[in-house]
Tab-separated table of C-alpha atoms in Angstrom:
chain	number	residue	atom	x	y	z
A	15	MET	CA	-2.312	14.079	-14.005
A	16	GLY	CA	-0.581	11.586	-11.825
A	17	HIS	CA	0.105	12.064	-8.172
A	18	ALA	CA	3.364	11.464	-6.418
A	19	LEU	CA	4.946	11.439	-2.983
A	20	VAL	CA	8.381	13.016	-2.751
A	21	ASN	CA	10.637	13.083	0.267
A	22	VAL	CA	13.855	15.026	0.768
A	23	PRO	CA	15.428	16.175	4.028
A	24	ALA	CA	14.424	19.732	5.016
A	25	SER	CA	18.047	20.819	5.282
A	26	VAL	CA	21.430	19.326	4.413
A	27	LYS	CA	25.031	20.404	5.026
A	28	ARG	CA	26.896	21.608	1.942
A	29	GLY	CA	28.955	18.781	0.480
A	30	ASP	CA	26.892	16.032	2.110
A	31	ALA	CA	25.081	13.417	0.065
A	32	PHE	CA	21.329	13.221	0.712
A	33	GLU	CA	18.605	10.861	-0.384
A	34	ILE	CA	15.619	11.700	-2.565
A	35	LYS	CA	12.721	9.254	-2.495
A	36	ALA	CA	9.875	9.393	-4.964
A	37	LEU	CA	6.778	7.251	-5.330
A	38	ILE	CA	4.273	7.777	-8.130
A	39	ALA	CA	0.862	6.301	-8.899
A	40	HIS	CA	1.053	4.620	-12.304
A	41	PRO	CA	-0.279	1.303	-13.688
A	42	MET	CA	2.937	0.441	-15.648
A	43	GLU	CA	0.869	-1.710	-18.003
A	44	THR	CA	3.419	-3.851	-19.812
A	45	GLY	CA	1.756	-4.206	-23.216
A	46	PHE	CA	2.185	-7.979	-22.985
A	47	ARG	CA	-0.908	-8.759	-20.919
A	48	PRO	CA	-4.190	-9.789	-22.521
A	49	GLY	CA	-7.295	-8.077	-21.178
A	50	PRO	CA	-10.524	-9.882	-20.252
A	51	ASN	CA	-11.432	-10.139	-23.976
A	52	GLY	CA	-8.125	-11.752	-24.934
A	53	VAL	CA	-6.826	-8.661	-26.724
A	54	LEU	CA	-3.478	-7.274	-25.523
A	55	LEU	CA	-3.840	-4.240	-23.287
A	56	PRO	CA	-1.899	-1.379	-24.864
A	57	ARG	CA	1.417	-0.571	-23.251
A	58	ASN	CA	1.166	2.289	-20.780
A	59	ILE	CA	4.394	2.885	-18.900
A	60	ILE	CA	6.484	5.753	-17.604
A	61	GLN	CA	9.436	5.942	-19.969
A	62	ARG	CA	11.638	8.463	-18.345
A	63	PHE	CA	12.346	10.032	-14.977
A	64	THR	CA	14.624	13.003	-14.422
A	65	CYS	CA	15.626	15.098	-11.451
A	66	THR	CA	17.098	18.566	-11.827
A	67	TYR	CA	18.704	20.463	-8.961
A	68	ASN	CA	18.587	24.221	-9.524
A	69	GLY	CA	18.178	23.520	-13.216
A	70	VAL	CA	21.033	21.013	-13.523
A	71	GLU	CA	20.166	17.386	-14.208
A	72	VAL	CA	21.558	15.266	-11.376
A	73	PHE	CA	19.764	11.979	-11.992
A	74	SER	CA	17.838	10.304	-14.780
A	75	LEU	CA	16.376	6.903	-15.394
A	76	THR	CA	14.852	5.064	-18.349
A	77	LEU	CA	12.057	2.760	-17.250
A	78	SER	CA	11.080	-0.521	-18.885
A	79	PRO	CA	7.869	-2.593	-18.979
A	80	ALA	CA	9.352	-4.973	-16.398
A	81	ILE	CA	9.054	-2.349	-13.657
A	82	ALA	CA	6.117	-2.847	-11.274
A	83	ALA	CA	3.142	-0.515	-10.922
A	84	ASN	CA	3.549	2.598	-8.768
A	85	PRO	CA	7.341	2.801	-9.169
A	86	TYR	CA	9.461	3.831	-6.223
A	87	ILE	CA	12.701	5.578	-7.116
A	88	ALA	CA	15.344	6.478	-4.523
A	89	PHE	CA	18.739	8.026	-5.232
A	90	PHE	CA	21.378	10.332	-3.769
A	91	THR	CA	22.873	13.637	-4.810
A	92	VAL	CA	25.339	16.029	-3.195
A	93	ALA	CA	24.122	19.262	-1.562
A	94	THR	CA	25.544	22.331	-3.321
A	95	GLU	CA	23.267	25.362	-2.911
A	96	SER	CA	19.834	26.034	-1.440
A	97	GLY	CA	17.088	26.018	-4.021
A	98	SER	CA	14.801	23.397	-5.423
A	99	LEU	CA	14.662	19.950	-6.941
A	100	THR	CA	12.317	19.238	-9.823
A	101	LEU	CA	11.263	15.668	-10.453
A	102	ARG	CA	9.643	14.794	-13.745
A	103	TRP	CA	8.047	11.607	-15.008
A	104	THR	CA	7.038	11.243	-18.668
A	105	GLY	CA	5.661	8.293	-20.575
A	106	ASP	CA	3.106	6.681	-22.857
A	107	LYS	CA	-0.236	8.366	-23.554
A	108	ASP	CA	1.442	11.754	-22.995
A	109	PHE	CA	1.869	10.996	-19.320
A	110	MET	CA	3.563	13.865	-17.502
A	111	ALA	CA	3.936	14.541	-13.810
A	112	GLU	CA	6.158	17.093	-12.148
A	113	GLU	CA	6.925	17.842	-8.510
A	114	THR	CA	9.160	20.596	-7.187
A	115	VAL	CA	10.478	20.497	-3.637
A	116	PRO	CA	12.598	23.075	-1.792
A	117	ILE	CA	15.971	22.211	-0.289
A	118	THR	CA	17.937	24.252	2.248
A	119	VAL	CA	21.715	23.862	2.261
A	120	THR	CA	23.563	24.946	5.399
A	121	ALA	CA	27.230	25.833	5.708
B	2	MET	CA	5.835	-13.132	-8.948
B	3	ILE	CA	3.959	-16.395	-8.930
B	4	GLY	CA	1.208	-15.778	-6.465
B	5	TRP	CA	-1.460	-17.922	-5.079
B	6	PRO	CA	-4.558	-18.014	-6.080
B	7	PRO	CA	-3.963	-17.780	-9.841
B	8	PHE	CA	-4.449	-21.314	-10.918
B	9	GLY	CA	-2.228	-23.574	-13.000
B	10	LEU	CA	0.638	-24.724	-10.904
B	11	ALA	CA	-0.811	-23.334	-7.710
B	12	ALA	CA	-3.985	-25.355	-8.158
B	13	ARG	CA	-2.035	-28.548	-8.613
B	14	ILE	CA	-0.024	-27.845	-5.521
B	15	LEU	CA	-3.304	-27.234	-3.753
B	16	CYS	CA	-4.540	-30.700	-4.680
B	17	ALA	CA	-1.427	-32.233	-3.266
B	18	CYS	CA	-2.033	-30.100	-0.231
B	19	CYS	CA	-5.538	-31.503	0.374
B	20	VAL	CA	-4.218	-34.996	0.524
B	21	LEU	CA	-1.739	-33.770	3.022
B	22	VAL	CA	-4.123	-31.648	5.000
B	23	ALA	CA	-6.829	-34.147	5.888
B	24	PRO	CA	-4.959	-36.562	8.157
B	25	LEU	CA	-2.685	-33.880	9.488
B	26	ALA	CA	-4.717	-31.934	12.014
B	27	VAL	CA	-1.578	-31.283	14.009
B	28	ALA	CA	-1.345	-29.279	17.180
B	29	GLN	CA	-1.308	-25.649	16.148
B	30	ASP	CA	1.095	-22.981	17.195
B	31	THR	CA	-0.619	-20.979	19.894
B	32	ALA	CA	1.398	-17.794	19.323
B	33	ARG	CA	-0.424	-15.403	17.038
B	34	ARG	CA	1.557	-13.939	14.171
B	35	SER	CA	0.596	-11.145	11.823
B	36	GLY	CA	1.182	-11.773	8.118
B	37	TYR	CA	3.846	-9.092	8.520
B	38	GLN	CA	6.018	-11.500	10.500
B	39	ASP	CA	5.809	-14.071	7.727
B	40	MET	CA	7.082	-11.648	5.064
B	41	GLY	CA	10.693	-11.171	4.010
B	42	ARG	CA	12.741	-8.303	5.417
B	43	SER	CA	12.558	-6.255	2.228
B	44	LEU	CA	8.758	-6.289	2.220
B	45	GLN	CA	8.690	-5.408	5.900
B	46	ALA	CA	10.973	-2.459	5.159
B	47	MET	CA	8.663	-1.395	2.334
B	48	GLN	CA	5.678	-1.409	4.693
B	49	ASP	CA	7.525	0.381	7.476
B	50	ASP	CA	8.704	3.324	5.361
B	51	ASP	CA	5.804	5.599	4.475
B	52	MET	CA	7.887	6.867	1.571
B	53	ALA	CA	8.257	3.390	0.071
B	54	ASN	CA	4.844	1.952	0.973
B	55	PRO	CA	2.752	2.442	-2.189
B	56	ALA	CA	-0.444	2.364	-0.113
B	57	MET	CA	0.473	5.881	0.977
B	58	LEU	CA	-0.508	7.067	-2.508
B	59	TRP	CA	-4.076	6.059	-1.634
B	60	VAL	CA	-3.774	7.672	1.793
B	61	GLN	CA	-2.745	10.904	0.085
B	62	GLU	CA	-5.786	10.678	-2.177
B	63	GLY	CA	-7.987	9.893	0.819
B	64	ALA	CA	-6.806	13.101	2.474
B	65	ALA	CA	-7.952	15.089	-0.568
B	66	LEU	CA	-11.318	13.291	-0.642
B	67	TRP	CA	-11.840	13.884	3.088
B	68	THR	CA	-12.228	17.626	2.520
B	69	ARG	CA	-14.014	17.467	-0.845
B	70	ARG	CA	-17.734	18.271	-0.770
B	71	ALA	CA	-19.982	15.734	-2.425
B	72	GLY	CA	-23.627	14.869	-2.983
B	73	SER	CA	-26.759	16.972	-2.773
B	74	ALA	CA	-25.980	17.718	0.900
B	75	ASP	CA	-22.833	19.402	-0.450
B	76	LYS	CA	-20.862	18.329	2.621
B	77	SER	CA	-17.391	16.866	2.990
B	78	CYS	CA	-16.381	14.225	5.514
B	79	ALA	CA	-14.458	16.975	7.305
B	80	ASP	CA	-17.572	19.182	7.574
B	81	CYS	CA	-19.066	16.661	9.989
B	82	HIS	CA	-16.072	14.763	11.354
B	83	GLY	CA	-13.555	17.614	11.538
B	84	ASP	CA	-9.921	16.613	11.616
B	85	VAL	CA	-9.301	13.040	10.576
B	86	GLY	CA	-7.448	12.533	13.878
B	87	GLY	CA	-10.916	11.961	15.340
B	88	MET	CA	-10.972	8.679	13.409
B	89	ALA	CA	-8.140	7.243	15.521
B	90	GLY	CA	-9.151	3.811	16.767
B	91	VAL	CA	-12.210	3.516	14.522
B	92	ALA	CA	-10.753	1.021	12.040
B	93	ALA	CA	-9.597	-1.145	14.947
B	94	ARG	CA	-13.215	-1.827	15.945
B	95	TYR	CA	-14.832	-2.494	12.565
B	96	PRO	CA	-17.029	-4.307	11.464
B	97	ALA	CA	-19.471	-2.801	13.959
B	98	PHE	CA	-23.228	-2.996	14.391
B	99	ALA	CA	-25.243	-0.483	12.375
B	100	ALA	CA	-28.405	-0.009	14.390
B	101	GLY	CA	-30.339	1.457	11.465
B	102	LEU	CA	-29.729	-1.664	9.395
B	103	GLY	CA	-29.971	-4.229	12.165
B	104	ARG	CA	-26.718	-5.852	11.045
B	105	PRO	CA	-22.967	-5.271	11.191
B	106	VAL	CA	-21.155	-3.271	8.497
B	107	ASP	CA	-17.456	-3.150	7.695
B	108	LEU	CA	-15.438	0.044	7.373
B	109	GLU	CA	-15.997	0.420	3.625
B	110	GLN	CA	-19.743	-0.103	4.061
B	111	ARG	CA	-19.779	2.391	6.949
B	112	ILE	CA	-18.086	4.995	4.733
B	113	ASN	CA	-20.624	4.311	2.012
B	114	LEU	CA	-23.457	4.802	4.532
B	115	CYS	CA	-22.073	8.281	5.126
B	116	ARG	CA	-21.891	8.791	1.347
B	117	THR	CA	-25.532	7.867	0.798
B	118	ASP	CA	-27.230	8.943	4.047
B	119	LYS	CA	-25.171	11.955	5.069
B	120	GLN	CA	-23.715	13.341	1.855
B	121	LYS	CA	-26.716	12.238	-0.234
B	122	ALA	CA	-24.308	11.053	-2.897
B	123	ASP	CA	-24.083	7.787	-4.823
B	124	ALA	CA	-22.357	4.940	-3.008
B	125	LEU	CA	-18.780	4.401	-4.134
B	126	ALA	CA	-18.245	1.120	-5.980
B	127	ASP	CA	-16.635	-1.784	-4.119
B	128	GLU	CA	-12.855	-1.764	-4.603
B	129	SER	CA	-13.021	1.618	-6.349
B	130	ARG	CA	-10.040	3.890	-5.988
B	131	GLU	CA	-12.020	6.444	-4.008
B	132	LEU	CA	-13.510	3.985	-1.526
B	133	LEU	CA	-10.141	2.338	-0.908
B	134	ALA	CA	-8.501	5.748	-0.568
B	135	LEU	CA	-10.986	6.846	2.105
B	136	ALA	CA	-10.735	3.505	3.902
B	137	ALA	CA	-6.930	3.676	3.846
B	138	TYR	CA	-6.954	7.246	5.124
B	139	VAL	CA	-9.322	6.404	7.977
B	140	ALA	CA	-7.509	3.143	8.807
B	141	ARG	CA	-4.125	4.902	8.801
B	142	GLN	CA	-5.324	6.838	11.858
B	143	SER	CA	-5.438	3.582	13.828
B	144	ARG	CA	-1.999	2.305	12.885
B	145	GLY	CA	-0.199	1.029	15.955
B	146	ARG	CA	-3.396	0.592	17.944
B	147	PRO	CA	-4.587	-2.757	19.268
B	148	ILE	CA	-7.440	-4.440	17.430
B	149	ALA	CA	-10.433	-3.855	19.692
B	150	PRO	CA	-13.623	-5.605	18.581
B	151	PRO	CA	-16.673	-3.931	20.117
B	152	ASP	CA	-18.185	-5.709	23.116
B	153	ASP	CA	-21.610	-5.656	21.597
B	154	ALA	CA	-23.978	-8.535	22.302
B	155	ARG	CA	-25.803	-7.856	19.034
B	156	LEU	CA	-22.663	-8.954	17.178
B	157	GLN	CA	-22.522	-12.396	18.804
B	158	PRO	CA	-24.694	-14.283	16.302
B	159	PHE	CA	-22.712	-12.805	13.408
B	160	ILE	CA	-19.362	-13.743	14.946
B	161	ALA	CA	-20.696	-17.261	15.514
B	162	ALA	CA	-21.797	-17.428	11.867
B	163	GLY	CA	-18.310	-16.316	10.777
B	164	ASP	CA	-16.714	-18.919	13.017
B	165	ALA	CA	-18.871	-21.646	11.441
B	166	LEU	CA	-18.043	-20.434	7.928
B	167	TYR	CA	-14.359	-20.442	8.782
B	168	ARG	CA	-14.523	-24.098	9.786
B	169	ARG	CA	-16.856	-25.307	7.065
B	170	ARG	CA	-15.323	-27.260	4.197
B	171	GLN	CA	-16.364	-25.855	0.857
B	172	GLY	CA	-15.484	-25.674	-2.813
B	173	GLN	CA	-14.246	-28.311	-5.211
B	174	LEU	CA	-11.163	-28.875	-3.083
B	175	ASN	CA	-13.336	-29.474	-0.012
B	176	LEU	CA	-11.179	-27.309	2.196
B	177	SER	CA	-12.008	-25.056	5.141
B	178	CYS	CA	-10.247	-21.806	5.988
B	179	ALA	CA	-9.154	-23.377	9.268
B	180	GLN	CA	-7.364	-26.245	7.536
B	181	CYS	CA	-4.956	-23.791	5.970
B	182	HIS	CA	-4.869	-20.920	8.419
B	183	ASP	CA	-4.982	-22.841	11.729
B	184	ASP	CA	-3.727	-26.343	10.935
B	185	ASN	CA	-1.073	-25.458	8.359
B	186	ALA	CA	-0.136	-21.846	9.098
B	187	GLY	CA	3.581	-21.265	8.688
B	188	ARG	CA	3.889	-23.995	6.057
B	189	LYS	CA	4.334	-23.383	2.349
B	190	LEU	CA	1.672	-23.381	-0.324
B	191	GLY	CA	3.549	-23.046	-3.589
B	192	GLY	CA	5.800	-20.056	-3.065
B	193	ALA	CA	3.641	-18.512	-0.337
B	194	THR	CA	3.874	-18.990	3.401
B	195	ILE	CA	0.386	-19.693	4.722
B	196	PRO	CA	-0.310	-16.895	7.190
B	197	GLN	CA	-2.613	-17.152	10.217
B	198	ALA	CA	-5.101	-14.876	8.425
B	199	HIS	CA	-5.232	-12.032	10.902
B	200	PRO	CA	-6.829	-8.887	9.465
B	201	THR	CA	-4.026	-6.670	10.766
B	202	GLY	CA	-3.270	-4.558	7.727
B	203	TYR	CA	-6.365	-3.762	5.696
B	204	PRO	CA	-6.723	-2.254	3.220
B	205	ILE	CA	-3.460	-3.776	1.967
B	206	TYR	CA	-1.148	-3.020	-0.928
B	207	ARG	CA	-0.683	-6.486	-2.356
B	208	LEU	CA	2.190	-6.953	-4.757
B	209	GLU	CA	0.255	-9.565	-6.676
B	210	TRP	CA	-2.550	-7.049	-7.239
B	211	GLN	CA	-0.159	-4.192	-7.986
B	212	GLY	CA	-2.631	-2.123	-6.057
B	213	LEU	CA	-4.664	-1.609	-2.916
B	214	GLY	CA	-7.457	-3.997	-1.967
B	215	SER	CA	-9.882	-4.622	0.876
B	216	LEU	CA	-10.134	-7.586	3.236
B	217	LYS	CA	-13.155	-8.640	1.201
B	218	ARG	CA	-11.015	-8.887	-1.916
B	219	ARG	CA	-8.498	-10.968	0.017
B	220	LEU	CA	-11.261	-13.321	1.181
B	221	ARG	CA	-12.581	-13.601	-2.376
B	222	ASN	CA	-9.087	-14.613	-3.490
B	223	CYS	CA	-8.996	-17.371	-0.882
B	224	LEU	CA	-12.453	-18.599	-1.893
B	225	VAL	CA	-11.395	-18.756	-5.533
B	226	GLY	CA	-8.245	-20.618	-4.489
B	227	MET	CA	-10.431	-23.156	-2.679
B	228	ARG	CA	-12.452	-23.388	-5.912
B	229	ALA	CA	-15.508	-22.311	-3.997
B	230	GLU	CA	-17.932	-19.820	-5.474
B	231	ALA	CA	-17.091	-16.362	-4.159
B	232	TYR	CA	-20.088	-14.649	-2.513
B	233	GLY	CA	-21.441	-11.490	-4.117
B	234	TYR	CA	-19.771	-8.305	-2.911
B	235	ASP	CA	-22.631	-7.324	-0.612
B	236	ALA	CA	-23.104	-10.826	0.856
B	237	PRO	CA	-23.388	-10.973	4.664
B	238	GLU	CA	-20.916	-13.891	4.709
B	239	TYR	CA	-17.948	-11.549	4.246
B	240	VAL	CA	-18.908	-9.330	7.149
B	241	ALA	CA	-19.449	-12.426	9.317
B	242	LEU	CA	-15.997	-13.773	8.388
B	243	GLU	CA	-14.426	-10.333	8.919
B	244	LEU	CA	-16.047	-10.099	12.356
B	245	PHE	CA	-14.847	-13.535	13.325
B	246	LEU	CA	-11.306	-12.735	12.134
B	247	LEU	CA	-11.412	-9.461	14.071
B	248	SER	CA	-12.437	-11.188	17.305
B	249	ARG	CA	-9.730	-13.820	16.732
B	250	ALA	CA	-7.129	-11.024	16.358
B	251	ARG	CA	-8.219	-9.044	19.423
B	252	GLY	CA	-5.280	-7.137	20.866
B	253	MET	CA	-2.991	-7.564	17.862
B	254	THR	CA	-1.513	-4.362	16.449
B	255	LEU	CA	-3.135	-2.697	13.467
B	256	GLU	CA	-0.618	-1.973	10.661
B	257	SER	CA	-2.926	-0.407	8.095
B	258	PRO	CA	-2.283	0.188	5.326
B	259	ALA	CA	0.074	-2.801	5.149
B	260	VAL	CA	2.016	-4.415	2.307
B	261	ARG	CA	1.535	-8.113	1.535
B	262	PRO	CA	3.039	-10.355	-1.141
């Protein structure tokens, strides 16, 4: 469920900061909007985003209903070792999406 | 985000605007501007970066649909069209004349013709995720290309019909498209800058919609804002307007899929 676009540089020098950009398809329904029949549409948002780098959490974010649909999240981390980054989005209605991307760290 | 058309305040501003519009048929700016140039820098940056442009989520889905077999013909788009690179330039010359139908069709309708006639599958619903995804994927192949309406004499009567529609006053506010988009382009309507209405970026990711939408949806929004009755989705009026807008934007650069406020 859920599809995402993730972008990291193919290779980074050890010790350098690099940017991770992630875009995910999600309605981010606030729970405050009435539907066509006047009844509130149930809240359906991503609640949490985490990024682990070789198993270590390097970034996390708690999302709120005020965040627009299809959230775009960009952040930096420092290159340590080659390996992989795992991005994970979880939320209402058991929403779960996970993307793993490789990263090559050069000396 | 307080967008225009949703009513309330916007509608009241509109009324004030009619009073203002009628006597003010001022000389119009002759330089053509894409809606892109009227947006703030942050929105331009969002459109320019494929990683930040949410429309790319639909493009990604379109790529998956392109190779998925469908219908009783059990064929994918790729089975007949090969690599999507072959679609470069196509979106820049749509709507185009469909000989079999004896009338022009827009890109979404053309894709649906392939769904029904070639794949023998059900047509995709207007504004459905799948149809927009395919349209975005095909249109993406023409990004950066000049808008190139076909030189096809059969299109002339339809362009003329679109031109007339564009200039005809309609709706409870008794406004024409031209009064906003030619006479008052660049001025403010509520919080929005009135663009020149060039179809440079369709399908677009519109912030107000929180999603992707076709040019037809955009035109419906303008009709509702004019308090005119929007035509049905398959009405020939849309294609006529789209054709007229395309001919008016000849040579401008296609940005699809673009971001708009």
